Amino acid sequence: MVKGLAKGSAGEVKASDVMTEKVITGYPEMEVEEAARLMQEHQIKRLLIVESDTVKGVVTLGDIGYQGIDEAAAGIVREVSKGQSNN
C-alpha cells in the first residue's frame, strides 16, 4: 500500500506495479520453528502458507510470538530491521 501511494493515486497504480515478486512460501505441515527460520532468513514479516498452488493462510510475526516462540519472533524482528523487507 505504501509503495502504491508513493507511486501515485490509487486509481493510477496497479497491483502488479507494487506487488512483491519473489514470494517466500511455507506449507501447512511445517513446524512453527521452520516457518520462523524462513521468515528470519528472508527478512519477512509474513509467510504465505501454500498447498497445491493454493494459498491456505498466512503466518505473521505476531502469530509466531503468540505461539510462545518469543526468541524466534525476536530474531525475525532483528533480521527484518537490518535490511529491506519485501513485505
PDB file of C-alpha atoms in Angstrom:
ATOM      1  CA  MET A   1       0.000   0.000   0.000  1.00  0.00           C
ATOM      2  CA  VAL A   2       2.774   2.407   0.901  1.00  0.00           C
ATOM      3  CA  LYS A   3       4.552   1.627  -2.395  1.00  0.00           C
ATOM      4  CA  GLY A   4       1.340   2.282  -4.311  1.00  0.00           C
ATOM      5  CA  LEU A   5       0.682   5.580  -2.597  1.00  0.00           C
ATOM      6  CA  ALA A   6       4.247   6.677  -3.244  1.00  0.00           C
ATOM      7  CA  LYS A   7       3.825   5.977  -6.980  1.00  0.00           C
ATOM      8  CA  GLY A   8       0.578   7.921  -7.389  1.00  0.00           C
ATOM      9  CA  SER A   9      -3.092   7.896  -6.582  1.00  0.00           C
ATOM     10  CA  ALA A  10      -4.837   4.572  -6.032  1.00  0.00           C
ATOM     11  CA  GLY A  11      -6.681   4.754  -9.385  1.00  0.00           C
ATOM     12  CA  GLU A  12      -3.460   5.070 -11.383  1.00  0.00           C
ATOM     13  CA  VAL A  13      -1.368   2.291  -9.871  1.00  0.00           C
ATOM     14  CA  LYS A  14      -2.000  -1.406 -10.497  1.00  0.00           C
ATOM     15  CA  ALA A  15      -1.288  -4.202  -8.047  1.00  0.00           C
ATOM     16  CA  SER A  16       1.349  -5.515 -10.464  1.00  0.00           C
ATOM     17  CA  ASP A  17       3.225  -2.219 -10.078  1.00  0.00           C
ATOM     18  CA  VAL A  18       3.705  -2.685  -6.339  1.00  0.00           C
ATOM     19  CA  MET A  19       3.472  -6.425  -5.678  1.00  0.00           C
ATOM     20  CA  THR A  20       6.268  -8.489  -4.234  1.00  0.00           C
ATOM     21  CA  GLU A  21       7.573 -10.746  -6.989  1.00  0.00           C
ATOM     22  CA  LYS A  22       9.781 -13.117  -5.014  1.00  0.00           C
ATOM     23  CA  VAL A  23       7.291 -14.654  -2.623  1.00  0.00           C
ATOM     24  CA  ILE A  24       8.592 -16.969   0.076  1.00  0.00           C
ATOM     25  CA  THR A  25       6.107 -19.694   0.968  1.00  0.00           C
ATOM     26  CA  GLY A  26       5.679 -22.439   3.516  1.00  0.00           C
ATOM     27  CA  TYR A  27       3.395 -25.447   3.744  1.00  0.00           C
ATOM     28  CA  PRO A  28       0.672 -26.332   6.253  1.00  0.00           C
ATOM     29  CA  GLU A  29       2.539 -29.210   7.921  1.00  0.00           C
ATOM     30  CA  MET A  30       5.781 -27.312   8.568  1.00  0.00           C
ATOM     31  CA  GLU A  31       6.909 -26.790  12.152  1.00  0.00           C
ATOM     32  CA  VAL A  32       6.493 -23.277  13.540  1.00  0.00           C
ATOM     33  CA  GLU A  33      10.244 -23.125  14.170  1.00  0.00           C
ATOM     34  CA  GLU A  34      10.892 -23.794  10.464  1.00  0.00           C
ATOM     35  CA  ALA A  35       8.449 -21.046   9.485  1.00  0.00           C
ATOM     36  CA  ALA A  36      10.234 -18.691  11.887  1.00  0.00           C
ATOM     37  CA  ARG A  37      13.609 -19.638  10.386  1.00  0.00           C
ATOM     38  CA  LEU A  38      12.364 -18.892   6.852  1.00  0.00           C
ATOM     39  CA  MET A  39      10.969 -15.551   7.960  1.00  0.00           C
ATOM     40  CA  GLN A  40      14.227 -14.641   9.672  1.00  0.00           C
ATOM     41  CA  GLU A  41      16.394 -15.814   6.782  1.00  0.00           C
ATOM     42  CA  HIS A  42      14.389 -13.843   4.214  1.00  0.00           C
ATOM     43  CA  GLN A  43      13.706 -10.851   6.475  1.00  0.00           C
ATOM     44  CA  ILE A  44       9.931 -11.088   6.083  1.00  0.00           C
ATOM     45  CA  LYS A  45       7.096 -10.396   8.499  1.00  0.00           C
ATOM     46  CA  ARG A  46       4.552 -12.606   6.724  1.00  0.00           C
ATOM     47  CA  LEU A  47       4.860 -16.116   5.291  1.00  0.00           C
ATOM     48  CA  LEU A  48       2.239 -17.376   2.841  1.00  0.00           C
ATOM     49  CA  ILE A  49       1.221 -20.962   3.513  1.00  0.00           C
ATOM     50  CA  VAL A  50       0.544 -22.798   0.246  1.00  0.00           C
ATOM     51  CA  GLU A  51      -0.772 -26.241  -0.602  1.00  0.00           C
ATOM     52  CA  SER A  52      -1.315 -27.498  -4.172  1.00  0.00           C
ATOM     53  CA  ASP A  53      -0.732 -23.990  -5.586  1.00  0.00           C
ATOM     54  CA  THR A  54      -3.476 -22.581  -3.348  1.00  0.00           C
ATOM     55  CA  VAL A  55      -2.868 -20.070  -0.574  1.00  0.00           C
ATOM     56  CA  LYS A  56      -4.196 -21.625   2.612  1.00  0.00           C
ATOM     57  CA  GLY A  57      -3.199 -18.859   5.016  1.00  0.00           C
ATOM     58  CA  VAL A  58      -0.533 -16.526   6.314  1.00  0.00           C
ATOM     59  CA  VAL A  59       1.813 -16.862   9.291  1.00  0.00           C
ATOM     60  CA  THR A  60       2.736 -13.472  10.714  1.00  0.00           C
ATOM     61  CA  LEU A  61       5.356 -12.307  13.144  1.00  0.00           C
ATOM     62  CA  GLY A  62       2.544 -11.849  15.676  1.00  0.00           C
ATOM     63  CA  ASP A  63       1.447 -15.461  15.156  1.00  0.00           C
ATOM     64  CA  ILE A  64       4.958 -16.680  15.957  1.00  0.00           C
ATOM     65  CA  GLY A  65       5.017 -14.633  19.162  1.00  0.00           C
ATOM     66  CA  TYR A  66       1.525 -15.815  20.086  1.00  0.00           C
ATOM     67  CA  GLN A  67       2.661 -19.441  19.860  1.00  0.00           C
ATOM     68  CA  GLY A  68       5.155 -18.774  22.650  1.00  0.00           C
ATOM     69  CA  ILE A  69       8.233 -18.735  20.456  1.00  0.00           C
ATOM     70  CA  ASP A  70       9.308 -15.297  21.576  1.00  0.00           C
ATOM     71  CA  GLU A  71      13.002 -15.905  20.890  1.00  0.00           C
ATOM     72  CA  ALA A  72      12.241 -16.756  17.243  1.00  0.00           C
ATOM     73  CA  ALA A  73       9.975 -13.722  16.922  1.00  0.00           C
ATOM     74  CA  ALA A  74      12.696 -11.505  18.367  1.00  0.00           C
ATOM     75  CA  GLY A  75      15.205 -12.949  15.885  1.00  0.00           C
ATOM     76  CA  ILE A  76      12.888 -12.174  12.987  1.00  0.00           C
ATOM     77  CA  VAL A  77      12.453  -8.605  14.182  1.00  0.00           C
ATOM     78  CA  ARG A  78      16.246  -8.197  14.407  1.00  0.00           C
ATOM     79  CA  GLU A  79      16.750  -9.530  10.867  1.00  0.00           C
ATOM     80  CA  VAL A  80      13.907  -7.534   9.314  1.00  0.00           C
ATOM     81  CA  SER A  81      15.308  -4.402  10.951  1.00  0.00           C
ATOM     82  CA  LYS A  82      18.701  -4.969   9.284  1.00  0.00           C
ATOM     83  CA  GLY A  83      17.571  -4.724   5.689  1.00  0.00           C
ATOM     84  CA  GLN A  84      14.756  -4.001   3.354  1.00  0.00           C
ATOM     85  CA  SER A  85      11.973  -6.497   3.786  1.00  0.00           C
ATOM     86  CA  ASN A  86       9.853  -7.448   0.820  1.00  0.00           C
ATOM     87  CA  ASN A  87       6.679  -7.484   2.874  1.00  0.00           C
TER      88      ASN A  87
END
